[in-house]
Amino acid sequence: GESVGLHLPTLSVQEGDNSIINCAYSNSASDYFIWYKQESGKGPQFIIDIRSNMDKRQGQRVTVLLNKTVKHLSLQIAATQPGDSAVYFCAENSGGSNYKLTFGKGTLLTVNP
Amino acid sequence: EAGVAQSPRYKIIEKRQSVAFWCNPISGHATLYWYQQILGQGPKLLIQFQNNGVVDDSQLPKDRFSAERLKGVDSTLKIQPAKLEDSAVYLCASSAGMLGRGGEQFFGPGTRLTVL
């Protein structure tokens, strides 16, 4: 089975609220994680990444948290906007030095104006 | 900078027919990936090329799928013969190097395949 999964398949928030998207992974050897955003009809777009030697990384309006103890990854989006509506995937490097990405199933984020 | 180009964008075929997809990566990107994304799921890696050599094809159904990157630039993915379960979006991605070391993967828009 897949080694990366998501707790919530859908998330609906109000514009301006903060969003939190969660992801569980099972491969304790994974050393690199990425969050992707995929809009309808488009390929996945890189949002933010984090290496396993970190527990938090911040970008513009986004923060990724990594908890290796419970093998959990989360994406926080501050002040969510309608343009943030998309499917969000977490992915882990499961291939060691070959950098092979394993994607989770995705969470659909809907932002209500 | 031009992105990853894919064609066609849509393809409808009947089962047992053959189909081919084309990908042109970002100029200078050595690594090229083909992914299969079934509706409602995350992308699944089919094959990874480094220049014109195959790095990983462990999840490629080799009895019906084939891919090549002869000159280390463009790539084609072929399915012959197609099955109903091959209906999916086929994504191509490229990267300049290894992930986390300037090797971010950039995805194309994908080819949506429907097998009837």
PDB file of C-alpha atoms in Angstrom:
ATOM      1  CA  GLY A   1       0.000   0.000   0.000  1.00  0.00           C
ATOM      2  CA  GLU A   2       0.937   3.662  -0.133  1.00  0.00           C
ATOM      3  CA  SER A   3       3.258   4.907   2.541  1.00  0.00           C
ATOM      4  CA  VAL A   4       1.889   8.441   2.558  1.00  0.00           C
ATOM      5  CA  GLY A   5      -1.738   9.274   3.391  1.00  0.00           C
ATOM      6  CA  LEU A   6      -3.965  12.139   4.431  1.00  0.00           C
ATOM      7  CA  HIS A   7      -6.366  12.297   7.369  1.00  0.00           C
ATOM      8  CA  LEU A   8      -8.932  14.549   5.679  1.00  0.00           C
ATOM      9  CA  PRO A   9      -9.925  14.232   2.048  1.00  0.00           C
ATOM     10  CA  THR A  10     -11.736  17.604   2.012  1.00  0.00           C
ATOM     11  CA  LEU A  11     -11.365  20.853   3.904  1.00  0.00           C
ATOM     12  CA  SER A  12     -13.623  23.877   3.615  1.00  0.00           C
ATOM     13  CA  VAL A  13     -12.617  27.206   5.171  1.00  0.00           C
ATOM     14  CA  GLN A  14     -13.687  30.818   5.074  1.00  0.00           C
ATOM     15  CA  GLU A  15     -11.564  33.374   3.302  1.00  0.00           C
ATOM     16  CA  GLY A  16      -9.099  34.895   5.742  1.00  0.00           C
ATOM     17  CA  ASP A  17      -9.026  31.886   8.044  1.00  0.00           C
ATOM     18  CA  ASN A  18      -5.949  29.744   8.558  1.00  0.00           C
ATOM     19  CA  SER A  19      -5.941  26.274   6.994  1.00  0.00           C
ATOM     20  CA  ILE A  20      -4.177  23.178   8.234  1.00  0.00           C
ATOM     21  CA  ILE A  21      -3.733  20.144   6.004  1.00  0.00           C
ATOM     22  CA  ASN A  22      -2.361  16.976   7.550  1.00  0.00           C
ATOM     23  CA  CYS A  23      -0.416  14.045   6.207  1.00  0.00           C
ATOM     24  CA  ALA A  24       0.815  10.787   7.736  1.00  0.00           C
ATOM     25  CA  TYR A  25       3.748   8.840   6.378  1.00  0.00           C
ATOM     26  CA  SER A  26       4.921   5.363   7.241  1.00  0.00           C
ATOM     27  CA  ASN A  27       8.483   5.201   5.927  1.00  0.00           C
ATOM     28  CA  SER A  28      10.671   6.277   8.836  1.00  0.00           C
ATOM     29  CA  ALA A  29      13.662   6.360   6.478  1.00  0.00           C
ATOM     30  CA  SER A  30      12.183   9.154   4.353  1.00  0.00           C
ATOM     31  CA  ASP A  31      14.501  12.130   4.510  1.00  0.00           C
ATOM     32  CA  TYR A  32      12.748  14.763   2.442  1.00  0.00           C
ATOM     33  CA  PHE A  33       9.162  15.932   2.125  1.00  0.00           C
ATOM     34  CA  ILE A  34       7.355  18.263  -0.231  1.00  0.00           C
ATOM     35  CA  TRP A  35       3.923  19.837  -0.364  1.00  0.00           C
ATOM     36  CA  TYR A  36       2.378  20.340  -3.788  1.00  0.00           C
ATOM     37  CA  LYS A  37      -0.678  22.295  -4.898  1.00  0.00           C
ATOM     38  CA  GLN A  38      -2.656  21.038  -7.877  1.00  0.00           C
ATOM     39  CA  GLU A  39      -5.335  23.127  -9.537  1.00  0.00           C
ATOM     40  CA  SER A  40      -7.868  21.604 -11.877  1.00  0.00           C
ATOM     41  CA  GLY A  41      -6.377  20.731 -15.245  1.00  0.00           C
ATOM     42  CA  LYS A  42      -2.833  21.544 -14.184  1.00  0.00           C
ATOM     43  CA  GLY A  43       0.179  19.644 -12.956  1.00  0.00           C
ATOM     44  CA  PRO A  44       1.284  19.785  -9.324  1.00  0.00           C
ATOM     45  CA  GLN A  45       3.070  22.960  -8.274  1.00  0.00           C
ATOM     46  CA  PHE A  46       5.771  23.030  -5.599  1.00  0.00           C
ATOM     47  CA  ILE A  47       4.783  24.914  -2.453  1.00  0.00           C
ATOM     48  CA  ILE A  48       7.346  24.168   0.216  1.00  0.00           C
ATOM     49  CA  ASP A  49       9.720  21.423   1.261  1.00  0.00           C
ATOM     50  CA  ILE A  50      11.420  20.252   4.411  1.00  0.00           C
ATOM     51  CA  ARG A  51      14.284  17.934   5.170  1.00  0.00           C
ATOM     52  CA  SER A  52      14.112  15.372   7.948  1.00  0.00           C
ATOM     53  CA  ASN A  53      16.709  17.217  10.056  1.00  0.00           C
ATOM     54  CA  MET A  54      14.238  20.082  10.496  1.00  0.00           C
ATOM     55  CA  ASP A  55      10.886  20.256  12.271  1.00  0.00           C
ATOM     56  CA  LYS A  56       9.589  23.514  10.863  1.00  0.00           C
ATOM     57  CA  ARG A  57      10.030  25.599   7.765  1.00  0.00           C
ATOM     58  CA  GLN A  58       8.271  28.797   6.788  1.00  0.00           C
ATOM     59  CA  GLY A  59       7.532  30.311   3.435  1.00  0.00           C
ATOM     60  CA  GLN A  60       5.286  33.081   2.257  1.00  0.00           C
ATOM     61  CA  ARG A  61       1.964  32.451   4.077  1.00  0.00           C
ATOM     62  CA  VAL A  62       2.815  28.754   4.369  1.00  0.00           C
ATOM     63  CA  THR A  63       4.481  26.735   7.100  1.00  0.00           C
ATOM     64  CA  VAL A  64       5.358  23.062   7.063  1.00  0.00           C
ATOM     65  CA  LEU A  65       5.721  21.142  10.306  1.00  0.00           C
ATOM     66  CA  LEU A  66       7.379  17.757  10.564  1.00  0.00           C
ATOM     67  CA  ASN A  67       6.944  15.446  13.546  1.00  0.00           C
ATOM     68  CA  LYS A  68       9.195  12.459  13.013  1.00  0.00           C
ATOM     69  CA  THR A  69       8.153  10.840  16.286  1.00  0.00           C
ATOM     70  CA  VAL A  70       4.630  10.212  15.024  1.00  0.00           C
ATOM     71  CA  LYS A  71       5.530  10.415  11.333  1.00  0.00           C
ATOM     72  CA  HIS A  72       3.252  13.349  10.685  1.00  0.00           C
ATOM     73  CA  LEU A  73       3.515  16.288   8.310  1.00  0.00           C
ATOM     74  CA  SER A  74       1.286  19.336   8.145  1.00  0.00           C
ATOM     75  CA  LEU A  75       0.858  22.350   5.905  1.00  0.00           C
ATOM     76  CA  GLN A  76      -0.430  25.559   7.407  1.00  0.00           C
ATOM     77  CA  ILE A  77      -1.742  28.293   5.143  1.00  0.00           C
ATOM     78  CA  ALA A  78      -2.225  31.685   6.752  1.00  0.00           C
ATOM     79  CA  ALA A  79      -5.024  34.028   5.717  1.00  0.00           C
ATOM     80  CA  THR A  80      -6.408  31.574   3.172  1.00  0.00           C
ATOM     81  CA  GLN A  81      -7.532  33.131  -0.095  1.00  0.00           C
ATOM     82  CA  PRO A  82      -9.916  31.880  -2.803  1.00  0.00           C
ATOM     83  CA  GLY A  83      -6.870  31.314  -5.031  1.00  0.00           C
ATOM     84  CA  ASP A  84      -5.650  28.735  -2.536  1.00  0.00           C
ATOM     85  CA  SER A  85      -8.537  26.441  -3.494  1.00  0.00           C
ATOM     86  CA  ALA A  86      -6.951  23.312  -4.949  1.00  0.00           C
ATOM     87  CA  VAL A  87      -5.918  19.767  -4.100  1.00  0.00           C
ATOM     88  CA  TYR A  88      -2.869  19.577  -1.854  1.00  0.00           C
ATOM     89  CA  PHE A  89      -0.532  16.592  -1.866  1.00  0.00           C
ATOM     90  CA  CYS A  90       2.277  15.690   0.432  1.00  0.00           C
ATOM     91  CA  ALA A  91       5.098  13.670  -1.042  1.00  0.00           C
ATOM     92  CA  GLU A  92       8.059  11.920   0.505  1.00  0.00           C
ATOM     93  CA  ASN A  93      11.387  10.866  -0.859  1.00  0.00           C
ATOM     94  CA  SER A  94      11.220   7.098  -0.616  1.00  0.00           C
ATOM     95  CA  GLY A  95      14.086   6.365  -2.981  1.00  0.00           C
ATOM     96  CA  GLY A  96      17.102   7.414  -0.983  1.00  0.00           C
ATOM     97  CA  SER A  97      19.757   8.915  -3.207  1.00  0.00           C
ATOM     98  CA  ASN A  98      17.589   8.403  -6.324  1.00  0.00           C
ATOM     99  CA  TYR A  99      15.013  10.839  -4.910  1.00  0.00           C
ATOM    100  CA  LYS A 100      11.872   8.907  -5.795  1.00  0.00           C
ATOM    101  CA  LEU A 101       8.711  10.714  -4.693  1.00  0.00           C
ATOM    102  CA  THR A 102       5.735   8.872  -3.213  1.00  0.00           C
ATOM    103  CA  PHE A 103       2.600  10.994  -3.165  1.00  0.00           C
ATOM    104  CA  GLY A 104      -0.331  10.824  -0.794  1.00  0.00           C
ATOM    105  CA  LYS A 105      -3.958  10.824  -1.928  1.00  0.00           C
ATOM    106  CA  GLY A 106      -4.499  14.561  -1.597  1.00  0.00           C
ATOM    107  CA  THR A 107      -6.798  16.938   0.274  1.00  0.00           C
ATOM    108  CA  LEU A 108      -9.256  19.175  -1.534  1.00  0.00           C
ATOM    109  CA  LEU A 109      -9.201  22.650  -0.006  1.00  0.00           C
ATOM    110  CA  THR A 110     -12.172  24.878  -0.743  1.00  0.00           C
ATOM    111  CA  VAL A 111     -12.049  28.511   0.310  1.00  0.00           C
ATOM    112  CA  ASN A 112     -15.407  30.211   0.650  1.00  0.00           C
ATOM    113  CA  PRO A 113     -15.506  33.959   0.009  1.00  0.00           C
TER     114      PRO A 113
ATOM    115  CA  GLU B   1      11.450  30.400 -18.729  1.00  0.00           C
ATOM    116  CA  ALA B   2       9.220  27.993 -20.645  1.00  0.00           C
ATOM    117  CA  GLY B   3       7.706  25.206 -18.614  1.00  0.00           C
ATOM    118  CA  VAL B   4       7.380  21.506 -19.282  1.00  0.00           C
ATOM    119  CA  ALA B   5       5.392  20.927 -22.463  1.00  0.00           C
ATOM    120  CA  GLN B   6       3.192  17.908 -23.063  1.00  0.00           C
ATOM    121  CA  SER B   7       1.033  16.801 -25.942  1.00  0.00           C
ATOM    122  CA  PRO B   8      -1.629  15.929 -26.625  1.00  0.00           C
ATOM    123  CA  ARG B   9      -3.624  17.416 -23.749  1.00  0.00           C
ATOM    124  CA  TYR B  10      -6.469  14.956 -24.205  1.00  0.00           C
ATOM    125  CA  LYS B  11      -6.763  11.566 -25.860  1.00  0.00           C
ATOM    126  CA  ILE B  12      -9.653   9.167 -26.151  1.00  0.00           C
ATOM    127  CA  ILE B  13      -9.031   5.656 -27.447  1.00  0.00           C
ATOM    128  CA  GLU B  14     -10.658   2.259 -27.332  1.00  0.00           C
ATOM    129  CA  LYS B  15      -9.190  -0.579 -25.329  1.00  0.00           C
ATOM    130  CA  ARG B  16      -6.497  -2.577 -27.096  1.00  0.00           C
ATOM    131  CA  GLN B  17      -5.483   0.448 -29.151  1.00  0.00           C
ATOM    132  CA  SER B  18      -2.075   2.086 -28.854  1.00  0.00           C
ATOM    133  CA  VAL B  19      -1.297   5.606 -27.723  1.00  0.00           C
ATOM    134  CA  ALA B  20       1.795   7.763 -27.316  1.00  0.00           C
ATOM    135  CA  PHE B  21       2.469  10.853 -25.245  1.00  0.00           C
ATOM    136  CA  TRP B  22       5.197  13.386 -25.775  1.00  0.00           C
ATOM    137  CA  CYS B  23       7.086  15.514 -23.282  1.00  0.00           C
ATOM    138  CA  ASN B  24       9.549  18.357 -23.737  1.00  0.00           C
ATOM    139  CA  PRO B  25      11.253  19.206 -20.438  1.00  0.00           C
ATOM    140  CA  ILE B  26      12.597  22.536 -19.322  1.00  0.00           C
ATOM    141  CA  SER B  27      15.750  23.346 -21.246  1.00  0.00           C
ATOM    142  CA  GLY B  28      18.834  22.011 -19.529  1.00  0.00           C
ATOM    143  CA  HIS B  29      17.011  19.723 -17.131  1.00  0.00           C
ATOM    144  CA  ALA B  30      18.812  16.398 -16.964  1.00  0.00           C
ATOM    145  CA  THR B  31      16.176  14.440 -15.068  1.00  0.00           C
ATOM    146  CA  LEU B  32      12.785  13.580 -16.537  1.00  0.00           C
ATOM    147  CA  TYR B  33       9.900  11.750 -14.889  1.00  0.00           C
ATOM    148  CA  TRP B  34       6.655  10.215 -16.087  1.00  0.00           C
ATOM    149  CA  TYR B  35       3.841   9.868 -13.574  1.00  0.00           C
ATOM    150  CA  GLN B  36       0.395   8.301 -13.775  1.00  0.00           C
ATOM    151  CA  GLN B  37      -2.356  10.057 -11.844  1.00  0.00           C
ATOM    152  CA  ILE B  38      -5.622   8.189 -11.522  1.00  0.00           C
ATOM    153  CA  LEU B  39      -8.638  10.343 -10.660  1.00  0.00           C
ATOM    154  CA  GLY B  40      -8.742  11.115  -6.949  1.00  0.00           C
ATOM    155  CA  GLN B  41      -5.223   9.867  -6.276  1.00  0.00           C
ATOM    156  CA  GLY B  42      -1.757  11.305  -6.082  1.00  0.00           C
ATOM    157  CA  PRO B  43       0.691  10.884  -8.937  1.00  0.00           C
ATOM    158  CA  LYS B  44       2.531   7.574  -9.136  1.00  0.00           C
ATOM    159  CA  LEU B  45       6.015   7.471 -10.614  1.00  0.00           C
ATOM    160  CA  LEU B  46       6.267   5.282 -13.705  1.00  0.00           C
ATOM    161  CA  ILE B  47       9.794   5.958 -14.876  1.00  0.00           C
ATOM    162  CA  GLN B  48      12.699   8.303 -14.170  1.00  0.00           C
ATOM    163  CA  PHE B  49      15.417   9.225 -16.656  1.00  0.00           C
ATOM    164  CA  GLN B  50      18.763  10.839 -15.951  1.00  0.00           C
ATOM    165  CA  ASN B  51      19.796  12.239 -19.334  1.00  0.00           C
ATOM    166  CA  ASN B  52      18.970   9.309 -21.659  1.00  0.00           C
ATOM    167  CA  GLY B  53      19.456   6.570 -19.084  1.00  0.00           C
ATOM    168  CA  VAL B  54      16.751   4.944 -16.951  1.00  0.00           C
ATOM    169  CA  VAL B  55      17.202   5.477 -13.202  1.00  0.00           C
ATOM    170  CA  ASP B  56      14.010   3.823 -11.989  1.00  0.00           C
ATOM    171  CA  ASP B  57      11.283   1.975 -13.889  1.00  0.00           C
ATOM    172  CA  SER B  58      10.208  -0.353 -11.104  1.00  0.00           C
ATOM    173  CA  GLN B  59       6.544   0.723 -11.309  1.00  0.00           C
ATOM    174  CA  LEU B  60       6.273   0.741 -15.085  1.00  0.00           C
ATOM    175  CA  PRO B  61       4.014  -2.082 -16.402  1.00  0.00           C
ATOM    176  CA  LYS B  62       6.575  -3.201 -18.913  1.00  0.00           C
ATOM    177  CA  ASP B  63       4.275  -5.650 -20.681  1.00  0.00           C
ATOM    178  CA  ARG B  64       2.345  -2.716 -22.136  1.00  0.00           C
ATOM    179  CA  PHE B  65       4.143   0.515 -21.267  1.00  0.00           C
ATOM    180  CA  SER B  66       7.389   1.747 -22.751  1.00  0.00           C
ATOM    181  CA  ALA B  67       9.259   5.024 -22.587  1.00  0.00           C
ATOM    182  CA  GLU B  68      12.321   6.452 -24.226  1.00  0.00           C
ATOM    183  CA  ARG B  69      14.454   9.548 -24.094  1.00  0.00           C
ATOM    184  CA  LEU B  70      16.823   8.899 -26.941  1.00  0.00           C
ATOM    185  CA  LYS B  71      18.746  12.171 -27.087  1.00  0.00           C
ATOM    186  CA  GLY B  72      18.410  13.061 -23.435  1.00  0.00           C
ATOM    187  CA  VAL B  73      15.881  15.810 -24.115  1.00  0.00           C
ATOM    188  CA  ASP B  74      12.349  14.960 -25.311  1.00  0.00           C
ATOM    189  CA  SER B  75      10.647  11.814 -24.144  1.00  0.00           C
ATOM    190  CA  THR B  76       7.764   9.649 -25.305  1.00  0.00           C
ATOM    191  CA  LEU B  77       5.617   7.295 -23.260  1.00  0.00           C
ATOM    192  CA  LYS B  78       3.702   4.590 -25.112  1.00  0.00           C
ATOM    193  CA  ILE B  79       0.937   2.235 -24.100  1.00  0.00           C
ATOM    194  CA  GLN B  80       0.306  -0.793 -26.278  1.00  0.00           C
ATOM    195  CA  PRO B  81      -2.298  -2.197 -25.946  1.00  0.00           C
ATOM    196  CA  ALA B  82      -4.319   0.069 -23.678  1.00  0.00           C
ATOM    197  CA  LYS B  83      -6.651  -1.260 -20.981  1.00  0.00           C
ATOM    198  CA  LEU B  84      -9.600   0.414 -19.319  1.00  0.00           C
ATOM    199  CA  GLU B  85      -7.607   0.860 -16.107  1.00  0.00           C
ATOM    200  CA  ASP B  86      -5.040   2.971 -17.958  1.00  0.00           C
ATOM    201  CA  SER B  87      -7.494   5.872 -17.965  1.00  0.00           C
ATOM    202  CA  ALA B  88      -5.633   8.574 -16.061  1.00  0.00           C
ATOM    203  CA  VAL B  89      -3.673  11.779 -16.408  1.00  0.00           C
ATOM    204  CA  TYR B  90      -0.088  11.203 -17.467  1.00  0.00           C
ATOM    205  CA  LEU B  91       2.219  13.829 -16.056  1.00  0.00           C
ATOM    206  CA  CYS B  92       5.720  14.623 -17.152  1.00  0.00           C
ATOM    207  CA  ALA B  93       8.113  16.438 -14.835  1.00  0.00           C
ATOM    208  CA  SER B  94      11.706  17.558 -15.086  1.00  0.00           C
ATOM    209  CA  SER B  95      14.382  18.712 -12.706  1.00  0.00           C
ATOM    210  CA  ALA B  96      17.830  20.158 -13.044  1.00  0.00           C
ATOM    211  CA  GLY B  97      19.368  17.795 -10.557  1.00  0.00           C
ATOM    212  CA  MET B  98      18.716  15.919  -7.392  1.00  0.00           C
ATOM    213  CA  LEU B  99      15.820  16.888  -5.127  1.00  0.00           C
ATOM    214  CA  GLY B 100      16.740  19.214  -2.323  1.00  0.00           C
ATOM    215  CA  ARG B 101      19.889  20.227  -4.138  1.00  0.00           C
ATOM    216  CA  GLY B 102      18.475  22.482  -6.810  1.00  0.00           C
ATOM    217  CA  GLY B 103      16.478  19.601  -8.155  1.00  0.00           C
ATOM    218  CA  GLU B 104      12.888  20.737  -7.699  1.00  0.00           C
ATOM    219  CA  GLN B 105      10.511  18.894 -10.009  1.00  0.00           C
ATOM    220  CA  PHE B 106       8.504  21.025 -12.411  1.00  0.00           C
ATOM    221  CA  PHE B 107       5.382  19.401 -13.782  1.00  0.00           C
ATOM    222  CA  GLY B 108       3.726  19.766 -17.141  1.00  0.00           C
ATOM    223  CA  PRO B 109      -0.055  20.126 -17.531  1.00  0.00           C
ATOM    224  CA  GLY B 110      -0.501  16.418 -18.228  1.00  0.00           C
ATOM    225  CA  THR B 111      -2.278  14.351 -20.865  1.00  0.00           C
ATOM    226  CA  ARG B 112      -5.709  13.110 -19.902  1.00  0.00           C
ATOM    227  CA  LEU B 113      -6.239   9.627 -21.362  1.00  0.00           C
ATOM    228  CA  THR B 114      -9.653   8.025 -21.542  1.00  0.00           C
ATOM    229  CA  VAL B 115      -9.820   4.381 -22.578  1.00  0.00           C
ATOM    230  CA  LEU B 116     -13.282   3.213 -23.672  1.00  0.00           C
TER     231      LEU B 116
END
